[in-house]
mmCIF file of C-alpha atoms and ligand atoms in Angstrom:
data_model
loop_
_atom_site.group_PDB
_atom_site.id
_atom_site.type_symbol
_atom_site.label_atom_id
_atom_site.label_comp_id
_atom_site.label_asym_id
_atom_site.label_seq_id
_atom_site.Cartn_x
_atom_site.Cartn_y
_atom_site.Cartn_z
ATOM 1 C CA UNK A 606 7.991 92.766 93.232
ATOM 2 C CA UNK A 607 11.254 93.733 94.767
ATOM 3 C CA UNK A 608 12.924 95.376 91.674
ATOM 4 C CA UNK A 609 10.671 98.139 91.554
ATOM 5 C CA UNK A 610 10.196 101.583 93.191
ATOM 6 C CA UNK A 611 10.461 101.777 96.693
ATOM 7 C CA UNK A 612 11.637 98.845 96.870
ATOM 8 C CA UNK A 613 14.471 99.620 94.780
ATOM 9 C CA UNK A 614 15.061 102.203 97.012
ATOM 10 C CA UNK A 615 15.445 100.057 99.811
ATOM 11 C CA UNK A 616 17.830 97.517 97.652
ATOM 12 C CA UNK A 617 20.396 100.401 96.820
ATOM 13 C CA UNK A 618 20.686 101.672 100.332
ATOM 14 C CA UNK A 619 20.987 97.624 100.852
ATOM 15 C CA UNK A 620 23.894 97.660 98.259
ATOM 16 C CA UNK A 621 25.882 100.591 99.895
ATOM 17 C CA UNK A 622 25.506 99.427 103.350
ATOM 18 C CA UNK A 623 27.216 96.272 102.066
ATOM 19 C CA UNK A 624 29.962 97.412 100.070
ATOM 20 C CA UNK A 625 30.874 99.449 103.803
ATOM 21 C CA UNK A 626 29.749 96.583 105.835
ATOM 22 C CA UNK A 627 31.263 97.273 109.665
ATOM 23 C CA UNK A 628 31.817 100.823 108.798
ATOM 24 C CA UNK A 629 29.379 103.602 109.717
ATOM 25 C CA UNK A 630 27.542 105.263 106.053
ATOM 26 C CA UNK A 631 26.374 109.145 106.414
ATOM 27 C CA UNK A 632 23.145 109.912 105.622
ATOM 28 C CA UNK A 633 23.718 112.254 103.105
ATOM 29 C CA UNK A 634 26.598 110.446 101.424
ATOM 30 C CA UNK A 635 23.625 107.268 100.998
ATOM 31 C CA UNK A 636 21.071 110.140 99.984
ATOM 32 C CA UNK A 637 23.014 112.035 97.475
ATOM 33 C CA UNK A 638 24.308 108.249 96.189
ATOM 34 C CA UNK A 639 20.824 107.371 94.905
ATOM 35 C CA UNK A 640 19.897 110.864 94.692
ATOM 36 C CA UNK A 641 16.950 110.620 97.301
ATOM 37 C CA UNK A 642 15.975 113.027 100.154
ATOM 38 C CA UNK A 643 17.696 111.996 103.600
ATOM 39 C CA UNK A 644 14.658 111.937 105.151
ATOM 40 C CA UNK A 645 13.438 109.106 102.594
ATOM 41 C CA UNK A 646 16.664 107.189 103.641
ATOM 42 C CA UNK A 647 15.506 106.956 107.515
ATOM 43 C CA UNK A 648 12.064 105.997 106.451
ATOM 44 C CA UNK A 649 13.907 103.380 104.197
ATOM 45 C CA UNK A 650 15.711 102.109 106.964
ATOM 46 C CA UNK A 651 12.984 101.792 109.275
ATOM 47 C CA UNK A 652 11.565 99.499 106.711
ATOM 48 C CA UNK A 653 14.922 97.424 106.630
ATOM 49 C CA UNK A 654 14.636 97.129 110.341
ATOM 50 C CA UNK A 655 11.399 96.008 110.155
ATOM 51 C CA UNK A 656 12.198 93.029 107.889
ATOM 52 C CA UNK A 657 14.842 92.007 110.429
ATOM 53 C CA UNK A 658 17.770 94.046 109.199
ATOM 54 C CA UNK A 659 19.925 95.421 112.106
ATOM 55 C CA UNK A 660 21.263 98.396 111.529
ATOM 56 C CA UNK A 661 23.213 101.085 114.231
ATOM 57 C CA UNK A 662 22.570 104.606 113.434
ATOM 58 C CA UNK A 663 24.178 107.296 115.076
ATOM 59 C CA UNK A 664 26.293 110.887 114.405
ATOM 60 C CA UNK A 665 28.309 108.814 112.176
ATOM 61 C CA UNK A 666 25.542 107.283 110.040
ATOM 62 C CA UNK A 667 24.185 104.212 109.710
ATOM 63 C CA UNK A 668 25.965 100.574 110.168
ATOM 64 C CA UNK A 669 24.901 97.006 108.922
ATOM 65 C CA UNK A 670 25.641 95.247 111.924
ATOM 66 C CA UNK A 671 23.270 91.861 110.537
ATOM 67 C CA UNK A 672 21.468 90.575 108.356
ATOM 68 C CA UNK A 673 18.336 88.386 109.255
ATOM 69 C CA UNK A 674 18.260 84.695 108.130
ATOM 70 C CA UNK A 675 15.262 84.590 105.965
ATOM 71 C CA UNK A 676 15.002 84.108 102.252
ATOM 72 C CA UNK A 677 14.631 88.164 101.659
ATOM 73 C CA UNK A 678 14.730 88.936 98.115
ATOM 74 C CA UNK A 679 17.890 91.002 98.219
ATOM 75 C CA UNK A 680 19.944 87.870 100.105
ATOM 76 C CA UNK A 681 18.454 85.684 97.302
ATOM 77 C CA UNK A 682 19.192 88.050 94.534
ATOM 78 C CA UNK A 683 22.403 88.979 95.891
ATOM 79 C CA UNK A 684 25.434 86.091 94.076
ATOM 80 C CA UNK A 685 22.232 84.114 92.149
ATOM 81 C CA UNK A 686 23.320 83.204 89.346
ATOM 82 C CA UNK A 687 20.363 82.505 86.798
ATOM 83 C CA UNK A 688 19.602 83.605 83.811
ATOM 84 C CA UNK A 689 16.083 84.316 84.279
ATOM 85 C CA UNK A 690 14.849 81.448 87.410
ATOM 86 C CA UNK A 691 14.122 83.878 90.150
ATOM 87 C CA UNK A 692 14.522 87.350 89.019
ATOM 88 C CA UNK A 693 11.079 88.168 89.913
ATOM 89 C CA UNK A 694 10.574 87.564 93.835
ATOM 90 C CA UNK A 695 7.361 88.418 95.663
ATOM 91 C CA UNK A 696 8.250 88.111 99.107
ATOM 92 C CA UNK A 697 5.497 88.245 101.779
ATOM 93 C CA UNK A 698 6.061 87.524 105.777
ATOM 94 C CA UNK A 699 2.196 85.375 105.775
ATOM 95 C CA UNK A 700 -0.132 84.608 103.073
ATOM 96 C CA UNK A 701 -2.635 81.975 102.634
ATOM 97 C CA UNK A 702 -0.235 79.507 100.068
ATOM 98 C CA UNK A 703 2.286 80.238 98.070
ATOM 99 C CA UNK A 704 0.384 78.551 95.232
ATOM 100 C CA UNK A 705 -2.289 80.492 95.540
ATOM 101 C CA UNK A 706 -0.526 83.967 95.093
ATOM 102 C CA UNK A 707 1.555 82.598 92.461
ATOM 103 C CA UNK A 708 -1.701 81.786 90.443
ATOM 104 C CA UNK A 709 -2.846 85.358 90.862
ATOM 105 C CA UNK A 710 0.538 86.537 89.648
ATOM 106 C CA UNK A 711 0.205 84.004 86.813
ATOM 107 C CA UNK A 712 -3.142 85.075 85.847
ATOM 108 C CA UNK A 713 -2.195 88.611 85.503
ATOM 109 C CA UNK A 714 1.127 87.700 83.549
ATOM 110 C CA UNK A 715 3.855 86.862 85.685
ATOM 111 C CA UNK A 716 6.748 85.452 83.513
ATOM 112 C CA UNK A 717 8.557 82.386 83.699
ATOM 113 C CA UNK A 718 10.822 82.132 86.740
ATOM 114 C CA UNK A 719 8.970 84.356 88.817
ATOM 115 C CA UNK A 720 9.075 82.900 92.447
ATOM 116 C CA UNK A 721 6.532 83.803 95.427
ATOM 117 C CA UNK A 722 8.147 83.009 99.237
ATOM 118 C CA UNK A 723 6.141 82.985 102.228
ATOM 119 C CA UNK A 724 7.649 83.473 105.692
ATOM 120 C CA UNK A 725 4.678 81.536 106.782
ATOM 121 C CA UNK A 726 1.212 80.059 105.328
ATOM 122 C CA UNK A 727 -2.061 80.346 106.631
ATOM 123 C CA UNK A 728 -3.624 77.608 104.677
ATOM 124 C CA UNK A 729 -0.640 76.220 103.320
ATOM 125 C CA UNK A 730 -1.761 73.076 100.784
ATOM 126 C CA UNK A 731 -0.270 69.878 100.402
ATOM 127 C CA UNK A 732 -1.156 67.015 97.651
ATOM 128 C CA UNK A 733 -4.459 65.376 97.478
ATOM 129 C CA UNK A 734 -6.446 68.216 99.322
ATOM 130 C CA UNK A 735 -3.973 67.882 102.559
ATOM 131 C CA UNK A 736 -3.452 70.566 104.826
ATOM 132 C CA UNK A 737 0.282 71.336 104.963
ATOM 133 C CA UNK A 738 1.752 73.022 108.023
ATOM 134 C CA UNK A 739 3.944 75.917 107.478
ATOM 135 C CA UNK A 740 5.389 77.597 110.512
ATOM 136 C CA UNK A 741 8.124 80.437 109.784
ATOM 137 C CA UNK A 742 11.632 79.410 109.780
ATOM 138 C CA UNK A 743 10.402 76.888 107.014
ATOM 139 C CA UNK A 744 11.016 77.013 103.333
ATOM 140 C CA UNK A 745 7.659 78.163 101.579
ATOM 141 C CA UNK A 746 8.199 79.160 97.729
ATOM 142 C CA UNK A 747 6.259 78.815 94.572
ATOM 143 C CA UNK A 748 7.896 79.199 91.104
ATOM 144 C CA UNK A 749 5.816 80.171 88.139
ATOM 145 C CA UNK A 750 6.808 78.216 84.922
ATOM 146 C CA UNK A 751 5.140 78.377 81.586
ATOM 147 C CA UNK A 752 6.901 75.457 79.674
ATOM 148 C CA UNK A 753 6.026 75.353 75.739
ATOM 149 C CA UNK A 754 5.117 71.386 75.981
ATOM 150 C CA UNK A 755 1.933 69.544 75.514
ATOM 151 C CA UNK A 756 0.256 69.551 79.270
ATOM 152 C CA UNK A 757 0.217 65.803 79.993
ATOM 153 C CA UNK A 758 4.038 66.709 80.371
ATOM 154 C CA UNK A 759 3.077 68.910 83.052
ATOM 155 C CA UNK A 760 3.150 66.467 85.689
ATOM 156 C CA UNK A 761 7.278 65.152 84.489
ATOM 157 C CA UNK A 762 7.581 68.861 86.528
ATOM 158 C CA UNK A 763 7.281 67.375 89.903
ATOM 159 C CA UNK A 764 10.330 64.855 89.493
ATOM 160 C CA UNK A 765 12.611 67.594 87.221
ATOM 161 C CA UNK A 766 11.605 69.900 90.730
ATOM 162 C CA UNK A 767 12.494 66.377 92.680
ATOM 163 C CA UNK A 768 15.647 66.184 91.161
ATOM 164 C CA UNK A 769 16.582 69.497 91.950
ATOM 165 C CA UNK A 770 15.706 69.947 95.519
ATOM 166 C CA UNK A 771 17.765 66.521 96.421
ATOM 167 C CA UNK A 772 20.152 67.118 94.309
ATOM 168 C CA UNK A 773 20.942 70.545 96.033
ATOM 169 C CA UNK A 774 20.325 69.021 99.399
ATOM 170 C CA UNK A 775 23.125 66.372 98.850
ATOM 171 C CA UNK A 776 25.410 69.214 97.754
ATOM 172 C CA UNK A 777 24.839 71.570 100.332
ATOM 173 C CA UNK A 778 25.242 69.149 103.445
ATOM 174 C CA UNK A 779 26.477 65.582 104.281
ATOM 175 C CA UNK A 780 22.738 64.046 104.770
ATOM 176 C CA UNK A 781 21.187 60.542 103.318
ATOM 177 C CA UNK A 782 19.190 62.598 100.813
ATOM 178 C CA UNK A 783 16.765 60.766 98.907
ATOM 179 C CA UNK A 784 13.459 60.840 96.407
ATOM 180 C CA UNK A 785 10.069 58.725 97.413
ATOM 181 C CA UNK A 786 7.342 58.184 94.698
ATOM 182 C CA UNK A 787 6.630 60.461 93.462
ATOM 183 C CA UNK A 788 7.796 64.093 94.800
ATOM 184 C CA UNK A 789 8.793 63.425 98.420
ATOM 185 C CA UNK A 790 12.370 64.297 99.569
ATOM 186 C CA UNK A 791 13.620 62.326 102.444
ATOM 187 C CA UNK A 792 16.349 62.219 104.948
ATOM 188 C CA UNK A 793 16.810 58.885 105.786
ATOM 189 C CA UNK A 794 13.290 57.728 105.845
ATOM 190 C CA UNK A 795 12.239 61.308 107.393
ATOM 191 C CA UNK A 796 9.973 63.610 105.411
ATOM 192 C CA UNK A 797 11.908 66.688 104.503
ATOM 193 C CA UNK A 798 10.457 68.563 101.852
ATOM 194 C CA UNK A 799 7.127 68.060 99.584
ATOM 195 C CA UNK A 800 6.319 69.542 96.206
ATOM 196 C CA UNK A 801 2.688 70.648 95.022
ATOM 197 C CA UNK A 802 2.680 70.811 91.152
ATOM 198 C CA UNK A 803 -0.626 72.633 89.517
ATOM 199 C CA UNK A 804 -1.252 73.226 86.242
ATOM 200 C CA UNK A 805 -3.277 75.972 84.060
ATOM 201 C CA UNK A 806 -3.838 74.585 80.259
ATOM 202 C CA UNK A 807 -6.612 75.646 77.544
ATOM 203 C CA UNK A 808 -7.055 74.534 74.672
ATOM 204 C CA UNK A 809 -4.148 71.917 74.546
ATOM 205 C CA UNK A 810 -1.551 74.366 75.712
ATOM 206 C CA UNK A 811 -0.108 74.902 79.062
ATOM 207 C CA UNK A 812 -0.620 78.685 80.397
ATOM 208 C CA UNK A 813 1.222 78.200 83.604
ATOM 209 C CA UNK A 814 2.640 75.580 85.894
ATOM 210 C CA UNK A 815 2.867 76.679 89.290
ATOM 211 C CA UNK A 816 5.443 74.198 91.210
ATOM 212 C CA UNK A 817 5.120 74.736 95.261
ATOM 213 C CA UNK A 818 7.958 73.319 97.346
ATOM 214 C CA UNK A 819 7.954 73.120 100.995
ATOM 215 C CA UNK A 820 11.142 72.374 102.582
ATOM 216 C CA UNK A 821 11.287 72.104 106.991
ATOM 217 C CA UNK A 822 14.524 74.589 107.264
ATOM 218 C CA UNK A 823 14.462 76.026 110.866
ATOM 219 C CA UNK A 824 12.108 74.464 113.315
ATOM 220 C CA UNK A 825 11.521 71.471 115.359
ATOM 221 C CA UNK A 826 8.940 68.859 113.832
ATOM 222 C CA UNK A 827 7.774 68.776 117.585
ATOM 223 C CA UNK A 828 5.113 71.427 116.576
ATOM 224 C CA UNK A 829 3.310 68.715 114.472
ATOM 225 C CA UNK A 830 0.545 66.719 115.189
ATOM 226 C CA UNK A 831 1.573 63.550 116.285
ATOM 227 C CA UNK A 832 0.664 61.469 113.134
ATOM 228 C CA UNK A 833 3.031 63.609 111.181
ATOM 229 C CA UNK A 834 5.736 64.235 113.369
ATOM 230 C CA UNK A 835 6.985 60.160 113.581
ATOM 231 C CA UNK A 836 7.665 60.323 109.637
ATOM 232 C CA UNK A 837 8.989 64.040 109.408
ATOM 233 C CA UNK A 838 12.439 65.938 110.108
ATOM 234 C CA UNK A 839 13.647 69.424 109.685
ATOM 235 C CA UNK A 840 17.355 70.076 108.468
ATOM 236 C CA UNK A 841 17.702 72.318 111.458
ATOM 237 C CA UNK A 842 17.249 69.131 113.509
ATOM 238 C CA UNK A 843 19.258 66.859 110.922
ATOM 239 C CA UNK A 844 21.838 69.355 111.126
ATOM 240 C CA UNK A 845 22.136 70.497 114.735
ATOM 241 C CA UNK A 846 22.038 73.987 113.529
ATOM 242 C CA UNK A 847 20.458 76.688 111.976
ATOM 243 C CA UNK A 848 20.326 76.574 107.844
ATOM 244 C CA UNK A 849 21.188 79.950 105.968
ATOM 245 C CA UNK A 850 17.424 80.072 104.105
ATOM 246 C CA UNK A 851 18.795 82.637 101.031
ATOM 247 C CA UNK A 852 21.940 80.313 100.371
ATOM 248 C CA UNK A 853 19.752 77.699 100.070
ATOM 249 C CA UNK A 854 17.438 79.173 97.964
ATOM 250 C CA UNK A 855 19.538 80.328 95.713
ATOM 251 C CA UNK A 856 21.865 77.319 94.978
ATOM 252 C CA UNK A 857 17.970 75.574 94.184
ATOM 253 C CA UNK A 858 17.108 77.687 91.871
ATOM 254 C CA UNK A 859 20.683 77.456 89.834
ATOM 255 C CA UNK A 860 20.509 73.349 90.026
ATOM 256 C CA UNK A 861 16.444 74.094 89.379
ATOM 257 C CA UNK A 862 16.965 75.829 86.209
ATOM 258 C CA UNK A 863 19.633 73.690 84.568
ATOM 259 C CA UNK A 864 17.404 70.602 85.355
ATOM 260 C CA UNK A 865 14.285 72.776 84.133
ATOM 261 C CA UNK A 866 16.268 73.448 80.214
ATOM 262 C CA UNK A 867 17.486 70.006 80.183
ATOM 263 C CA UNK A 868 13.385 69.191 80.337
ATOM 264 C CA UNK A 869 12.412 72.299 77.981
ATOM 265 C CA UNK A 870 15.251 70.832 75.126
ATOM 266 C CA UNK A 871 13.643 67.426 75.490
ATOM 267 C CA UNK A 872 15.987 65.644 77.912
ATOM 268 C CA UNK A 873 13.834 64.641 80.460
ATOM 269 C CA UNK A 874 15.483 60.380 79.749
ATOM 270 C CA UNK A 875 18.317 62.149 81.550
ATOM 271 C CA UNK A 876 16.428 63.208 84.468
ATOM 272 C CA UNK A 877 15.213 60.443 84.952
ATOM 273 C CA UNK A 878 18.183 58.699 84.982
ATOM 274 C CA UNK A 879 19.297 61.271 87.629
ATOM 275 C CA UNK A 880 16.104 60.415 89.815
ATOM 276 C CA UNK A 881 16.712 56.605 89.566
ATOM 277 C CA UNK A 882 19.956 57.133 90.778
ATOM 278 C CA UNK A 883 18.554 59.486 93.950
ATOM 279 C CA UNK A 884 15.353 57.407 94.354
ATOM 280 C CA UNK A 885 14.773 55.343 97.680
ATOM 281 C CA UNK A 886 11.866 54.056 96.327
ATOM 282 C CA UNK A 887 13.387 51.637 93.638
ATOM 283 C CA UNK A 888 14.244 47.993 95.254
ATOM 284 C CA UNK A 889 11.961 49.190 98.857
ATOM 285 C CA UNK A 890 9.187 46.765 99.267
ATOM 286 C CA UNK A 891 6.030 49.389 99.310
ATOM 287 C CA UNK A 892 2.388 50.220 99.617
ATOM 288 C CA UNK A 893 0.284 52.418 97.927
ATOM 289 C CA UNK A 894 -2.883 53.732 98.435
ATOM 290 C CA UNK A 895 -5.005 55.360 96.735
ATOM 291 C CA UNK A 896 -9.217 56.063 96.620
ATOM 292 C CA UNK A 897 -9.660 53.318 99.411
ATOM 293 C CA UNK A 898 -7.379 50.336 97.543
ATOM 294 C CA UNK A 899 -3.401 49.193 98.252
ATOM 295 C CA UNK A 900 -1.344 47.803 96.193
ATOM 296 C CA UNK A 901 1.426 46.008 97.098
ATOM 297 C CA UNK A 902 5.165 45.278 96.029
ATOM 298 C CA UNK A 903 9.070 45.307 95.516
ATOM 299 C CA UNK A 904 9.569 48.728 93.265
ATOM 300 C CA UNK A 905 11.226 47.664 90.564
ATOM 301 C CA UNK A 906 11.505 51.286 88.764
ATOM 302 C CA UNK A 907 9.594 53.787 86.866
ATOM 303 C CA UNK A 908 9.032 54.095 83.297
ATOM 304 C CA UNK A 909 10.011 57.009 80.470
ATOM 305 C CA UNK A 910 7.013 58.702 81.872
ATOM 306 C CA UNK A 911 7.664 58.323 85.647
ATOM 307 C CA UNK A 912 4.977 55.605 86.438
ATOM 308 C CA UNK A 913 5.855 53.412 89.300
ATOM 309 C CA UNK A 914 6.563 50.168 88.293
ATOM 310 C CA UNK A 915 5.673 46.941 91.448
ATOM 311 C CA UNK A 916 6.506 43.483 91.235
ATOM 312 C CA UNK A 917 3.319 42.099 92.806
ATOM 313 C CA UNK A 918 3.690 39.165 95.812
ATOM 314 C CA UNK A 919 2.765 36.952 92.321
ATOM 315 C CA UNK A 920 5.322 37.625 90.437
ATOM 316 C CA UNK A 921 3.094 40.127 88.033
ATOM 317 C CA UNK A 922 4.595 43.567 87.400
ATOM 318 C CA UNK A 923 1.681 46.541 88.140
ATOM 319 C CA UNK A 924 1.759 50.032 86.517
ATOM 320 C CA UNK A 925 1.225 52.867 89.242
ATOM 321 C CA UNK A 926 0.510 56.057 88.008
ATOM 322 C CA UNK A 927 -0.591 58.205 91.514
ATOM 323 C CA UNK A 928 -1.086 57.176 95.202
ATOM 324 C CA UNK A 929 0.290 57.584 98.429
ATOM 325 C CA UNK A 930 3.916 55.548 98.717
ATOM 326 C CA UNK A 931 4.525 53.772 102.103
ATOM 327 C CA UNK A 932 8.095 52.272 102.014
ATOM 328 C CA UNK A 933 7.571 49.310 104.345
ATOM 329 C CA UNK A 934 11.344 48.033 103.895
ATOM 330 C CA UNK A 935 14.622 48.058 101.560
ATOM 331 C CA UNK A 936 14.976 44.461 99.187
ATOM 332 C CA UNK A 937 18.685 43.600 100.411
HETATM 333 C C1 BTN B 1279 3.049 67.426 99.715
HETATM 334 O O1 BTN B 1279 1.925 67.077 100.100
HETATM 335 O O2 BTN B 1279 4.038 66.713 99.935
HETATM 336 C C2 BTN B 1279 3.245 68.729 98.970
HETATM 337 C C3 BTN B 1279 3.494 69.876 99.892
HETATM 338 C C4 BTN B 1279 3.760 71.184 99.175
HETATM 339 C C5 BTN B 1279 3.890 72.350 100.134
HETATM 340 C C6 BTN B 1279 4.307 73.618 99.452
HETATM 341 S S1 BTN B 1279 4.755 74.884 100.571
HETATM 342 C C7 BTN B 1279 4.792 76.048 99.284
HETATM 343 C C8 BTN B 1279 3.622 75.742 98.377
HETATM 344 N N1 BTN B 1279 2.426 76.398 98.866
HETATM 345 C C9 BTN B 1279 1.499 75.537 99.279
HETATM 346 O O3 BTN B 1279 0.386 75.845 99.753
HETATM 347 N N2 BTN B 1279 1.938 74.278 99.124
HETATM 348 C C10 BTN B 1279 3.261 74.247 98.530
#
């Protein structure tokens, strides 16, 4: 967790370096600032410039000549304004999933609003047992939630989380931003970002949600296989240029946690509203699969509890509660 000991350590000397960024910082003025040895302050900045942090020393000091573009919990933390939604950050360059550390963290208490980021993912998961490929310079991040609703709420999380992620996407840059059925953000008809929702309940009561987002920031899709690559796209390579990860990050999490209180108070008819209006999904003619079978249809829209609603080739409307959405083409 970054807010603790050395770590702390390494966030003040972060702070100061800041405040004099382009100017040289002695030592001992750092040292006697946060009332540590100078000797601890070199080892802290070799740490820094480990994580990507360049920083000049000489006679003069030390000098903050850049900082690297990765979600690092001090770039997050640094102008986030939240009231609790990523406070906590566990920050790791590769772990297995993000989902998967976040459950530990859960498990041993982790509160609300805790967040987990991943420069890269060994195993990374996607829905349905999928393997999900996460290369650094993407987006990797799990938040923990523990929502006081009944748990067949739980899975309203993935299109509040929807919601959020396009709605910051269509504020941040000037892209076609859109939803798919149920929790996939697209870019014109381009895959952009995916969402793993899994939930912990006993007993009737949700202990923890753990909602994993995946966004393609910084890379080419070229890396995928080919079956992926056709119906995927990065931002880097909607965007012609590289996206600042922490900015990012944080202007989710603000958009993520008014969306996540409007569902906590009961509001989730206005989210929904809000993902009607962002869906791509409503009026495309689609398939879906699911456990061998397709149905087939004009989407029509999705109900109060965000089942997919298809006007059949017959005329007969069909309830869709999970699957695999294929848009196939818009109704005009
Ligand atoms: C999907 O299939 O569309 C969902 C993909 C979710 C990927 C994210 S990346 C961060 C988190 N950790 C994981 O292992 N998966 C989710």
């Amino acid at each position: 967790m970054w807010k603790t000991g050395a770590k702390m350590t390494k966030n003040q000397i972060l702070g100061i370096l800041y405040k004099k960024k382009g100017e040289y910082v002695l030592g001992e003025k750092i040292a006697s600032e946060i009332d540590i040895s100078k000797t601890k302050v070199s080892d802290e900045i070799k740490l820094l410039i480990n994580e990507g942090y360049v920083i000049d020393s000489s006679d003069s000091g030390y000098r903050l000549m850049k900082i690297p573009n990765l979600p690092l919990p001090y770039e997050v933390r640094r102008n986030l304004h939240t009231q609790y939604m990523g406070h906590e950050i566990h920050y790791f360059k590769e772990v297995n999933s993000t989902n998967d550390v976040a459950r530990e963290l859960a498990e041993n208490g982790a509160e609300e609003g805790a967040i987990v980021i991943a420069e890269s993912q060994r195993s990374g998961k996607g829905r349905r047992g999928k393997k999900w490929i996460s290369p650094s310079g993407g987006l990797w991040m799990t938040i923990i939630l523990r929502p006081n609703v009944p748990p067949t709420k739980a899975p309203q999380l993935t299109l509040v989380t929807g919601v959020a992620v396009a709605k910051t996407l269509n504020e941040e840059y000037d892209l076609d931003v859109g939803i798919k059925w149920p929790n996939d953000i697209l870019i014109g008809d381009k895959k952009v970002c995916g969402i793993l929702t899994e939930v912990k309940a006993d007993m009737g009561t949700i202990d923890y949600v753990l909602v994993g987002i995946g966004i393609d920031l910084n890379f080419d899709v070229d890396i995928f296989p080919p079956k992926l690559r056709e119906g995927a796209t990065s931002l880097k390579m909607e965007l012609k240029r590289e996206i600042q990860g922490a900015t990012l990050v944080q202007r989710f999490l603000q958009n993520f946690e008014v969306t996540y209180n409007q569902f906590k108070e009961g509001k989730f008819p206005d989210i929904l509203r809000e993902w009607r209006r962002l869906s791509k999904t409503i009026g495309s003619y689609v398939e879906v699969h699911k456990k061998g079978r397709t149905v087939r249809g004009y989407a029509v829209g999705i109900n109060k509890d965000g089942i997919l609603i298809l006007e059949l080739d017959d005329g007969t409307l069909r309830k869709v509660i999970s699957g695999e959405c294929i848009h196939i083409k818009r109704k005009d």
